[in-house]
Amino acid sequence: MLFKDGVAETADLRNIFPDEERLNAGPVAIIECFQKIPCDPCHTACPKGAILPFENINDLPRIDFSLCDGCSLCVAACPGIAIFVVDMTYSEDKALLKLPHEFVPLPQKGEIVPLLDRWGEIVADGKVVRSVKFKDRTSVVWVEAPKDKALDIRAIAPQAYERENPLREIG
Ligand code: SF4
Ligand code: SF4
């Protein structure tokens, strides 16, 4: 449950996900930001105006999916690592994910990396397509992932990730 353990569930995600038609139309940002905090760099980072202006700095972000082209600048700008980009049109059986990554070493092109769901469980392996490092922002790693797991994946496991996950005990 989101406000007990910080893990978003289906009911939390229903209102913030693009519909199937938009998902199948090309890359799009998904914003999993559920806590009202004074924060808005996602909005100011978006060159397309897709993340709508905040009326109050504590507002939750709202996105116009029709304006988003999946550039991932908001992914790099978000201090809460709350945004990722998914491209379901990448290939027949693979989606391309653009995931924030704050660990070192940064995974490099061609590397196979374990992919984590919202519980921190490894749910698939992915192949790194590109790593984008910024001087003052979060790095963004582009990774191929199985299409049927794409919407469950939220992170790349850091090196030496513990495969036993204590979070499951809490849930
Ligand atoms: S992915 Fe790019 S276009 Fe889409 S919301 Fe983020 S910054 Fe804007
Ligand atoms: S930058 Fe990230 S944490 Fe801040 S409001 Fe936007 S999505 Fe939420």
Short mmCIF file of N, CA and C and ligand atoms in Angstrom, two decimals:
data_model
loop_
_atom_site.label_atom_id
_atom_site.label_comp_id
_atom_site.label_asym_id
_atom_site.label_seq_id
_atom_site.Cartn_x
_atom_site.Cartn_y
_atom_site.Cartn_z
N MET A 1 0.85 -1.19 0.00
CA MET A 1 0.00 0.00 0.00
C MET A 1 0.89 1.25 0.00
N LEU A 2 0.53 2.21 -0.83
CA LEU A 2 1.41 3.35 -1.07
C LEU A 2 1.84 4.09 0.20
N PHE A 3 0.88 4.43 1.07
CA PHE A 3 1.25 5.26 2.22
C PHE A 3 1.70 4.44 3.42
N LYS A 4 1.74 3.11 3.26
CA LYS A 4 2.29 2.26 4.33
C LYS A 4 3.74 1.92 4.03
N ASP A 5 3.99 1.46 2.80
CA ASP A 5 5.34 0.99 2.48
C ASP A 5 5.95 1.73 1.28
N GLY A 6 5.21 2.69 0.72
CA GLY A 6 5.76 3.47 -0.39
C GLY A 6 5.67 2.78 -1.73
N VAL A 7 5.00 1.64 -1.80
CA VAL A 7 4.92 0.91 -3.06
C VAL A 7 3.56 1.16 -3.71
N ALA A 8 3.59 1.74 -4.91
CA ALA A 8 2.34 2.03 -5.62
C ALA A 8 1.71 0.73 -6.12
N GLU A 9 0.39 0.64 -5.97
CA GLU A 9 -0.32 -0.54 -6.43
C GLU A 9 -1.26 -0.16 -7.58
N THR A 10 -1.97 -1.16 -8.10
CA THR A 10 -2.80 -0.96 -9.29
C THR A 10 -3.74 0.23 -9.14
N ALA A 11 -4.38 0.33 -7.98
CA ALA A 11 -5.34 1.43 -7.79
C ALA A 11 -4.64 2.79 -7.85
N ASP A 12 -3.41 2.86 -7.33
CA ASP A 12 -2.66 4.12 -7.37
C ASP A 12 -2.26 4.46 -8.80
N LEU A 13 -1.96 3.43 -9.57
CA LEU A 13 -1.40 3.64 -10.90
C LEU A 13 -2.48 3.92 -11.94
N ARG A 14 -3.69 3.46 -11.66
CA ARG A 14 -4.77 3.56 -12.64
C ARG A 14 -4.96 4.99 -13.12
N ASN A 15 -4.88 5.93 -12.19
CA ASN A 15 -5.18 7.33 -12.54
C ASN A 15 -4.03 8.05 -13.22
N ILE A 16 -2.84 7.48 -13.17
CA ILE A 16 -1.70 8.25 -13.68
C ILE A 16 -1.09 7.64 -14.95
N PHE A 17 -1.55 6.45 -15.34
CA PHE A 17 -1.00 5.81 -16.54
C PHE A 17 -1.68 6.33 -17.81
N PRO A 18 -0.92 6.42 -18.91
CA PRO A 18 -1.57 6.69 -20.20
C PRO A 18 -2.44 5.50 -20.60
N ASP A 19 -3.45 5.75 -21.44
CA ASP A 19 -4.28 4.62 -21.86
C ASP A 19 -3.52 3.79 -22.91
N GLU A 20 -4.09 2.65 -23.24
CA GLU A 20 -3.40 1.70 -24.12
C GLU A 20 -3.11 2.32 -25.49
N GLU A 21 -4.06 3.09 -25.97
CA GLU A 21 -3.87 3.73 -27.29
C GLU A 21 -2.64 4.63 -27.28
N ARG A 22 -2.49 5.43 -26.21
CA ARG A 22 -1.32 6.32 -26.13
C ARG A 22 -0.04 5.51 -25.94
N LEU A 23 -0.11 4.47 -25.12
CA LEU A 23 1.09 3.64 -24.91
C LEU A 23 1.57 3.03 -26.22
N ASN A 24 0.64 2.67 -27.06
CA ASN A 24 0.99 2.04 -28.33
C ASN A 24 1.30 3.04 -29.44
N ALA A 25 1.30 4.32 -29.09
CA ALA A 25 1.54 5.36 -30.11
C ALA A 25 2.97 5.89 -30.10
N GLY A 26 3.79 5.46 -29.13
CA GLY A 26 5.17 5.95 -29.09
C GLY A 26 5.61 6.25 -27.67
N PRO A 27 6.89 6.66 -27.52
CA PRO A 27 7.44 6.88 -26.19
C PRO A 27 6.67 7.93 -25.40
N VAL A 28 6.54 7.67 -24.11
CA VAL A 28 5.76 8.59 -23.26
C VAL A 28 6.27 8.51 -21.82
N ALA A 29 6.24 9.66 -21.16
CA ALA A 29 6.67 9.70 -19.75
C ALA A 29 5.52 9.27 -18.85
N ILE A 30 5.87 8.51 -17.81
CA ILE A 30 4.92 8.14 -16.77
C ILE A 30 5.46 8.70 -15.46
N ILE A 31 4.61 9.42 -14.76
CA ILE A 31 5.04 10.13 -13.55
C ILE A 31 4.40 9.48 -12.33
N GLU A 32 5.22 8.83 -11.52
CA GLU A 32 4.72 8.18 -10.31
C GLU A 32 5.09 9.04 -9.11
N CYS A 33 4.47 10.18 -9.03
CA CYS A 33 4.74 11.15 -7.97
C CYS A 33 3.45 11.30 -7.18
N PHE A 34 3.41 10.76 -5.96
CA PHE A 34 2.16 10.68 -5.21
C PHE A 34 2.13 11.55 -3.96
N GLN A 35 3.26 12.15 -3.63
CA GLN A 35 3.36 12.89 -2.37
C GLN A 35 3.40 14.39 -2.66
N LYS A 36 2.54 15.13 -2.04
CA LYS A 36 2.55 16.58 -2.25
C LYS A 36 3.74 17.20 -1.52
N ILE A 37 4.69 17.66 -2.30
CA ILE A 37 5.89 18.29 -1.74
C ILE A 37 6.20 19.54 -2.57
N PRO A 38 6.93 20.49 -2.02
CA PRO A 38 7.26 21.69 -2.81
C PRO A 38 8.34 21.37 -3.84
N CYS A 39 7.92 21.05 -5.05
CA CYS A 39 8.86 20.54 -6.06
C CYS A 39 8.23 20.69 -7.44
N ASP A 40 8.96 21.24 -8.41
CA ASP A 40 8.39 21.33 -9.76
C ASP A 40 9.40 21.28 -10.92
N PRO A 41 10.62 20.78 -10.73
CA PRO A 41 11.56 20.78 -11.87
C PRO A 41 11.11 19.92 -13.04
N CYS A 42 10.21 18.97 -12.81
CA CYS A 42 9.69 18.21 -13.96
C CYS A 42 9.01 19.16 -14.94
N HIS A 43 8.23 20.08 -14.40
CA HIS A 43 7.52 21.04 -15.26
C HIS A 43 8.49 21.95 -16.00
N THR A 44 9.44 22.51 -15.28
CA THR A 44 10.34 23.48 -15.91
C THR A 44 11.31 22.80 -16.89
N ALA A 45 11.56 21.50 -16.71
CA ALA A 45 12.49 20.79 -17.60
C ALA A 45 11.86 20.39 -18.93
N CYS A 46 10.54 20.37 -18.99
CA CYS A 46 9.88 19.81 -20.18
C CYS A 46 9.83 20.83 -21.32
N PRO A 47 10.52 20.56 -22.43
CA PRO A 47 10.54 21.52 -23.54
C PRO A 47 9.24 21.53 -24.34
N LYS A 48 8.39 20.55 -24.13
CA LYS A 48 7.16 20.44 -24.91
C LYS A 48 5.94 21.02 -24.20
N GLY A 49 6.12 21.45 -22.97
CA GLY A 49 4.96 21.93 -22.20
C GLY A 49 4.01 20.81 -21.84
N ALA A 50 4.52 19.57 -21.85
CA ALA A 50 3.63 18.43 -21.58
C ALA A 50 3.32 18.30 -20.09
N ILE A 51 4.25 18.72 -19.24
CA ILE A 51 3.98 18.71 -17.80
C ILE A 51 3.42 20.09 -17.46
N LEU A 52 2.17 20.08 -17.09
CA LEU A 52 1.39 21.32 -17.04
C LEU A 52 1.86 22.24 -15.91
N PRO A 53 1.65 23.53 -16.06
CA PRO A 53 2.06 24.48 -15.02
C PRO A 53 1.42 24.14 -13.67
N PHE A 54 2.18 24.33 -12.61
CA PHE A 54 1.68 24.10 -11.27
C PHE A 54 0.95 25.37 -10.80
N GLU A 55 -0.23 25.19 -10.22
CA GLU A 55 -0.89 26.34 -9.62
C GLU A 55 -0.29 26.63 -8.26
N ASN A 56 0.13 25.56 -7.59
CA ASN A 56 0.76 25.66 -6.27
C ASN A 56 1.98 24.75 -6.31
N ILE A 57 3.09 25.18 -5.73
CA ILE A 57 4.33 24.41 -5.77
C ILE A 57 4.18 23.01 -5.15
N ASN A 58 3.15 22.86 -4.30
CA ASN A 58 2.92 21.55 -3.66
C ASN A 58 2.02 20.63 -4.49
N ASP A 59 1.53 21.12 -5.61
CA ASP A 59 0.64 20.29 -6.43
C ASP A 59 1.36 19.03 -6.93
N LEU A 60 0.57 17.98 -7.19
CA LEU A 60 1.13 16.83 -7.88
C LEU A 60 1.22 17.17 -9.37
N PRO A 61 2.24 16.66 -10.06
CA PRO A 61 2.38 16.99 -11.48
C PRO A 61 1.25 16.38 -12.30
N ARG A 62 0.87 17.12 -13.36
CA ARG A 62 -0.13 16.61 -14.32
C ARG A 62 0.51 16.65 -15.70
N ILE A 63 0.27 15.63 -16.48
CA ILE A 63 0.92 15.56 -17.79
C ILE A 63 -0.12 15.42 -18.90
N ASP A 64 0.12 16.14 -19.98
CA ASP A 64 -0.68 15.97 -21.20
C ASP A 64 0.10 15.01 -22.09
N PHE A 65 -0.33 13.75 -22.08
CA PHE A 65 0.41 12.71 -22.80
C PHE A 65 0.52 13.00 -24.30
N SER A 66 -0.44 13.75 -24.82
CA SER A 66 -0.42 14.01 -26.27
C SER A 66 0.74 14.92 -26.67
N LEU A 67 1.28 15.67 -25.71
CA LEU A 67 2.38 16.59 -26.02
C LEU A 67 3.76 15.97 -25.78
N CYS A 68 3.79 14.83 -25.10
CA CYS A 68 5.07 14.23 -24.70
C CYS A 68 5.66 13.41 -25.84
N ASP A 69 6.97 13.60 -26.07
CA ASP A 69 7.65 12.79 -27.09
C ASP A 69 8.66 11.82 -26.48
N GLY A 70 8.67 11.72 -25.16
CA GLY A 70 9.53 10.73 -24.50
C GLY A 70 11.00 11.10 -24.45
N CYS A 71 11.31 12.40 -24.51
CA CYS A 71 12.72 12.83 -24.56
C CYS A 71 13.49 12.47 -23.30
N SER A 72 12.83 12.36 -22.18
CA SER A 72 13.37 11.97 -20.87
C SER A 72 14.09 13.08 -20.12
N LEU A 73 13.98 14.32 -20.56
CA LEU A 73 14.59 15.42 -19.80
C LEU A 73 13.98 15.54 -18.40
N CYS A 74 12.69 15.25 -18.28
CA CYS A 74 12.05 15.31 -16.96
C CYS A 74 12.55 14.19 -16.06
N VAL A 75 12.90 13.05 -16.65
CA VAL A 75 13.45 11.93 -15.86
C VAL A 75 14.73 12.37 -15.17
N ALA A 76 15.58 13.05 -15.93
CA ALA A 76 16.87 13.52 -15.38
C ALA A 76 16.68 14.63 -14.37
N ALA A 77 15.63 15.43 -14.53
CA ALA A 77 15.44 16.60 -13.67
C ALA A 77 14.75 16.27 -12.35
N CYS A 78 14.06 15.16 -12.27
CA CYS A 78 13.26 14.84 -11.08
C CYS A 78 14.14 14.35 -9.94
N PRO A 79 14.15 15.07 -8.80
CA PRO A 79 14.97 14.63 -7.67
C PRO A 79 14.38 13.42 -6.94
N GLY A 80 13.13 13.11 -7.26
CA GLY A 80 12.46 12.01 -6.56
C GLY A 80 12.51 10.69 -7.31
N ILE A 81 13.28 10.63 -8.40
CA ILE A 81 13.32 9.48 -9.32
C ILE A 81 11.92 8.87 -9.50
N ALA A 82 10.98 9.78 -9.78
CA ALA A 82 9.58 9.39 -9.86
C ALA A 82 9.08 9.23 -11.30
N ILE A 83 9.95 9.49 -12.27
CA ILE A 83 9.49 9.50 -13.67
C ILE A 83 10.30 8.49 -14.47
N PHE A 84 9.63 7.80 -15.36
CA PHE A 84 10.34 6.98 -16.36
C PHE A 84 9.60 7.10 -17.68
N VAL A 85 10.32 6.75 -18.75
CA VAL A 85 9.71 6.79 -20.08
C VAL A 85 9.59 5.36 -20.59
N VAL A 86 8.46 5.07 -21.21
CA VAL A 86 8.27 3.75 -21.81
C VAL A 86 7.91 3.91 -23.28
N ASP A 87 8.55 3.08 -24.11
CA ASP A 87 8.25 3.07 -25.55
C ASP A 87 7.86 1.65 -25.95
N MET A 88 6.55 1.44 -26.09
CA MET A 88 6.03 0.12 -26.43
C MET A 88 6.14 -0.16 -27.93
N THR A 89 6.57 0.82 -28.70
CA THR A 89 6.69 0.63 -30.15
C THR A 89 8.11 0.21 -30.55
N TYR A 90 8.97 -0.02 -29.58
CA TYR A 90 10.39 -0.25 -29.84
C TYR A 90 10.62 -1.48 -30.74
N SER A 91 10.00 -2.59 -30.42
CA SER A 91 10.10 -3.79 -31.29
C SER A 91 8.91 -4.69 -30.97
N GLU A 92 8.84 -5.80 -31.65
CA GLU A 92 7.67 -6.66 -31.48
C GLU A 92 7.54 -7.18 -30.05
N ASP A 93 8.66 -7.59 -29.46
CA ASP A 93 8.57 -8.19 -28.12
C ASP A 93 9.31 -7.41 -27.03
N LYS A 94 9.95 -6.31 -27.41
CA LYS A 94 10.70 -5.54 -26.42
C LYS A 94 10.18 -4.10 -26.37
N ALA A 95 10.17 -3.56 -25.14
CA ALA A 95 9.91 -2.13 -24.96
C ALA A 95 11.23 -1.45 -24.64
N LEU A 96 11.33 -0.17 -24.91
CA LEU A 96 12.48 0.59 -24.49
C LEU A 96 12.07 1.43 -23.28
N LEU A 97 12.84 1.27 -22.20
CA LEU A 97 12.58 2.06 -20.99
C LEU A 97 13.72 3.05 -20.79
N LYS A 98 13.39 4.25 -20.36
CA LYS A 98 14.40 5.24 -19.98
C LYS A 98 14.23 5.46 -18.48
N LEU A 99 15.19 4.91 -17.74
CA LEU A 99 15.06 4.85 -16.28
C LEU A 99 16.09 5.73 -15.59
N PRO A 100 15.68 6.42 -14.52
CA PRO A 100 16.67 7.17 -13.74
C PRO A 100 17.56 6.19 -13.00
N HIS A 101 18.85 6.56 -12.86
CA HIS A 101 19.78 5.65 -12.16
C HIS A 101 20.79 6.49 -11.39
N GLU A 102 20.81 6.29 -10.07
CA GLU A 102 21.66 7.14 -9.22
C GLU A 102 22.85 6.39 -8.63
N PHE A 103 23.11 5.18 -9.15
CA PHE A 103 24.21 4.39 -8.60
C PHE A 103 25.40 4.40 -9.55
N VAL A 104 26.57 4.14 -8.98
CA VAL A 104 27.76 3.95 -9.80
C VAL A 104 28.28 2.53 -9.57
N PRO A 105 28.94 1.93 -10.54
CA PRO A 105 29.17 2.48 -11.87
C PRO A 105 27.88 2.50 -12.70
N LEU A 106 27.83 3.46 -13.62
CA LEU A 106 26.67 3.56 -14.51
C LEU A 106 26.73 2.42 -15.53
N PRO A 107 25.65 1.65 -15.67
CA PRO A 107 25.67 0.57 -16.67
C PRO A 107 25.95 1.13 -18.07
N GLN A 108 26.68 0.38 -18.85
CA GLN A 108 27.10 0.86 -20.16
C GLN A 108 26.42 0.08 -21.29
N LYS A 109 26.44 0.68 -22.47
CA LYS A 109 25.80 0.09 -23.67
C LYS A 109 26.22 -1.37 -23.84
N GLY A 110 25.25 -2.24 -24.07
CA GLY A 110 25.51 -3.65 -24.30
C GLY A 110 25.46 -4.50 -23.04
N GLU A 111 25.52 -3.87 -21.88
CA GLU A 111 25.50 -4.60 -20.61
C GLU A 111 24.10 -5.21 -20.36
N ILE A 112 24.09 -6.40 -19.80
CA ILE A 112 22.81 -7.01 -19.39
C ILE A 112 22.62 -6.72 -17.90
N VAL A 113 21.49 -6.12 -17.56
CA VAL A 113 21.28 -5.68 -16.18
C VAL A 113 19.97 -6.25 -15.63
N PRO A 114 19.95 -6.55 -14.31
CA PRO A 114 18.69 -6.99 -13.70
C PRO A 114 17.74 -5.81 -13.52
N LEU A 115 16.48 -6.04 -13.81
CA LEU A 115 15.47 -4.97 -13.74
C LEU A 115 14.52 -5.26 -12.58
N LEU A 116 14.23 -4.21 -11.81
CA LEU A 116 13.45 -4.36 -10.58
C LEU A 116 12.04 -3.82 -10.74
N ASP A 117 11.09 -4.50 -10.07
CA ASP A 117 9.73 -3.94 -10.04
C ASP A 117 9.60 -2.98 -8.85
N ARG A 118 8.40 -2.54 -8.57
CA ARG A 118 8.21 -1.55 -7.51
C ARG A 118 8.52 -2.09 -6.12
N TRP A 119 8.53 -3.40 -5.99
CA TRP A 119 8.88 -4.03 -4.71
C TRP A 119 10.38 -4.23 -4.57
N GLY A 120 11.13 -3.97 -5.63
CA GLY A 120 12.56 -4.24 -5.59
C GLY A 120 12.89 -5.67 -5.95
N GLU A 121 11.93 -6.39 -6.51
CA GLU A 121 12.17 -7.76 -6.97
C GLU A 121 12.71 -7.72 -8.39
N ILE A 122 13.67 -8.60 -8.67
CA ILE A 122 14.15 -8.72 -10.05
C ILE A 122 13.08 -9.46 -10.86
N VAL A 123 12.59 -8.79 -11.92
CA VAL A 123 11.52 -9.39 -12.72
C VAL A 123 11.95 -9.71 -14.14
N ALA A 124 13.11 -9.20 -14.55
CA ALA A 124 13.59 -9.47 -15.92
C ALA A 124 15.03 -9.00 -16.02
N ASP A 125 15.67 -9.44 -17.08
CA ASP A 125 16.96 -8.87 -17.44
C ASP A 125 16.74 -7.94 -18.62
N GLY A 126 17.56 -6.90 -18.71
CA GLY A 126 17.44 -5.96 -19.82
C GLY A 126 18.80 -5.66 -20.41
N LYS A 127 18.79 -5.23 -21.66
CA LYS A 127 20.04 -4.88 -22.33
C LYS A 127 20.14 -3.35 -22.45
N VAL A 128 21.25 -2.81 -21.95
CA VAL A 128 21.43 -1.36 -21.98
C VAL A 128 21.70 -0.92 -23.42
N VAL A 129 20.96 0.10 -23.84
CA VAL A 129 21.09 0.66 -25.19
C VAL A 129 21.91 1.94 -25.16
N ARG A 130 21.77 2.68 -24.07
CA ARG A 130 22.47 3.97 -23.97
C ARG A 130 22.47 4.43 -22.51
N SER A 131 23.54 5.09 -22.12
CA SER A 131 23.57 5.70 -20.79
C SER A 131 23.83 7.19 -20.97
N VAL A 132 23.00 8.00 -20.35
CA VAL A 132 23.15 9.45 -20.50
C VAL A 132 23.50 10.03 -19.13
N LYS A 133 24.70 10.58 -19.03
CA LYS A 133 25.19 11.11 -17.76
C LYS A 133 25.15 12.64 -17.81
N PHE A 134 24.62 13.24 -16.77
CA PHE A 134 24.56 14.70 -16.70
C PHE A 134 25.48 15.17 -15.58
N LYS A 135 25.93 16.42 -15.69
CA LYS A 135 26.81 16.95 -14.66
C LYS A 135 26.05 17.16 -13.35
N ASP A 136 24.83 17.69 -13.46
CA ASP A 136 24.12 18.10 -12.25
C ASP A 136 22.72 17.50 -12.16
N ARG A 137 22.49 16.42 -12.90
CA ARG A 137 21.17 15.79 -12.87
C ARG A 137 21.32 14.28 -12.75
N THR A 138 20.18 13.63 -12.59
CA THR A 138 20.20 12.17 -12.49
C THR A 138 20.53 11.54 -13.85
N SER A 139 21.36 10.52 -13.83
CA SER A 139 21.66 9.81 -15.07
C SER A 139 20.41 9.06 -15.54
N VAL A 140 20.32 8.88 -16.86
CA VAL A 140 19.19 8.15 -17.44
C VAL A 140 19.75 7.00 -18.27
N VAL A 141 19.27 5.80 -17.99
CA VAL A 141 19.74 4.61 -18.71
C VAL A 141 18.61 4.10 -19.59
N TRP A 142 18.93 3.92 -20.87
CA TRP A 142 17.95 3.38 -21.81
C TRP A 142 18.17 1.86 -21.86
N VAL A 143 17.12 1.13 -21.66
CA VAL A 143 17.29 -0.32 -21.57
C VAL A 143 16.13 -1.04 -22.28
N GLU A 144 16.49 -2.09 -23.01
CA GLU A 144 15.47 -2.94 -23.64
C GLU A 144 14.92 -3.89 -22.58
N ALA A 145 13.60 -4.04 -22.56
CA ALA A 145 12.99 -4.92 -21.56
C ALA A 145 11.86 -5.70 -22.22
N PRO A 146 11.54 -6.89 -21.69
CA PRO A 146 10.40 -7.63 -22.25
C PRO A 146 9.13 -6.79 -22.16
N LYS A 147 8.40 -6.75 -23.26
CA LYS A 147 7.23 -5.86 -23.33
C LYS A 147 6.20 -6.19 -22.25
N ASP A 148 6.04 -7.48 -21.95
CA ASP A 148 5.00 -7.85 -20.98
C ASP A 148 5.36 -7.47 -19.55
N LYS A 149 6.60 -7.06 -19.32
CA LYS A 149 7.02 -6.63 -17.97
C LYS A 149 7.27 -5.11 -17.91
N ALA A 150 7.16 -4.45 -19.03
CA ALA A 150 7.63 -3.06 -19.13
C ALA A 150 6.97 -2.13 -18.12
N LEU A 151 5.68 -2.33 -17.86
CA LEU A 151 4.99 -1.40 -16.97
C LEU A 151 5.18 -1.75 -15.49
N ASP A 152 5.80 -2.90 -15.23
CA ASP A 152 6.10 -3.28 -13.84
C ASP A 152 7.50 -2.84 -13.43
N ILE A 153 8.36 -2.60 -14.42
CA ILE A 153 9.77 -2.31 -14.12
C ILE A 153 9.93 -0.84 -13.76
N ARG A 154 10.65 -0.59 -12.66
CA ARG A 154 10.85 0.80 -12.22
C ARG A 154 12.30 1.18 -12.00
N ALA A 155 13.21 0.19 -12.08
CA ALA A 155 14.61 0.53 -11.79
C ALA A 155 15.54 -0.55 -12.31
N ILE A 156 16.79 -0.14 -12.44
CA ILE A 156 17.87 -1.08 -12.73
C ILE A 156 18.57 -1.38 -11.42
N ALA A 157 18.78 -2.64 -11.14
CA ALA A 157 19.45 -2.99 -9.88
C ALA A 157 20.89 -2.48 -9.90
N PRO A 158 21.33 -1.90 -8.80
CA PRO A 158 22.75 -1.53 -8.72
C PRO A 158 23.60 -2.78 -8.68
N GLN A 159 24.88 -2.62 -8.98
CA GLN A 159 25.77 -3.77 -8.92
C GLN A 159 25.74 -4.35 -7.51
N ALA A 160 25.92 -5.67 -7.40
CA ALA A 160 25.95 -6.36 -6.11
C ALA A 160 24.62 -6.24 -5.38
N TYR A 161 23.53 -6.14 -6.13
CA TYR A 161 22.20 -6.07 -5.52
C TYR A 161 21.89 -7.37 -4.77
N GLU A 162 21.33 -7.22 -3.58
CA GLU A 162 20.97 -8.40 -2.79
C GLU A 162 19.72 -9.04 -3.40
N ARG A 163 19.83 -10.29 -3.76
CA ARG A 163 18.67 -10.92 -4.39
C ARG A 163 17.57 -11.25 -3.38
N GLU A 164 17.94 -11.40 -2.12
CA GLU A 164 16.91 -11.57 -1.09
C GLU A 164 16.35 -10.19 -0.76
N ASN A 165 15.04 -10.01 -0.89
CA ASN A 165 14.48 -8.68 -0.74
C ASN A 165 13.68 -8.55 0.56
N PRO A 166 14.18 -7.78 1.54
CA PRO A 166 13.49 -7.67 2.82
C PRO A 166 12.15 -6.94 2.73
N LEU A 167 11.92 -6.15 1.67
CA LEU A 167 10.65 -5.42 1.55
C LEU A 167 9.45 -6.35 1.52
N ARG A 168 9.61 -7.52 0.93
CA ARG A 168 8.49 -8.47 0.83
C ARG A 168 7.97 -8.85 2.21
N GLU A 169 8.88 -8.91 3.19
CA GLU A 169 8.48 -9.27 4.56
C GLU A 169 7.51 -8.24 5.12
N ILE A 170 7.76 -6.96 4.78
CA ILE A 170 6.91 -5.88 5.31
C ILE A 170 5.52 -5.96 4.67
N GLY A 171 5.50 -6.20 3.33
CA GLY A 171 4.22 -6.20 2.62
C GLY A 171 3.31 -7.28 3.15
S1 SF4 B 1 9.64 12.96 -21.61
FE1 SF4 B 1 10.24 14.98 -22.49
S2 SF4 B 1 8.40 15.70 -23.52
FE2 SF4 B 1 7.74 14.03 -22.17
S3 SF4 B 1 7.09 15.04 -20.28
FE3 SF4 B 1 9.25 14.49 -20.03
S4 SF4 B 1 10.41 16.30 -20.66
FE4 SF4 B 1 8.32 16.53 -21.45
S1 SF4 B 2 10.17 16.77 -10.14
FE1 SF4 B 2 9.68 14.66 -9.57
S2 SF4 B 2 9.30 14.69 -7.34
FE2 SF4 B 2 9.21 16.83 -8.11
S3 SF4 B 2 7.02 17.17 -8.53
FE3 SF4 B 2 7.98 16.52 -10.46
S4 SF4 B 2 7.66 14.28 -10.49
FE4 SF4 B 2 7.32 14.95 -8.36
#
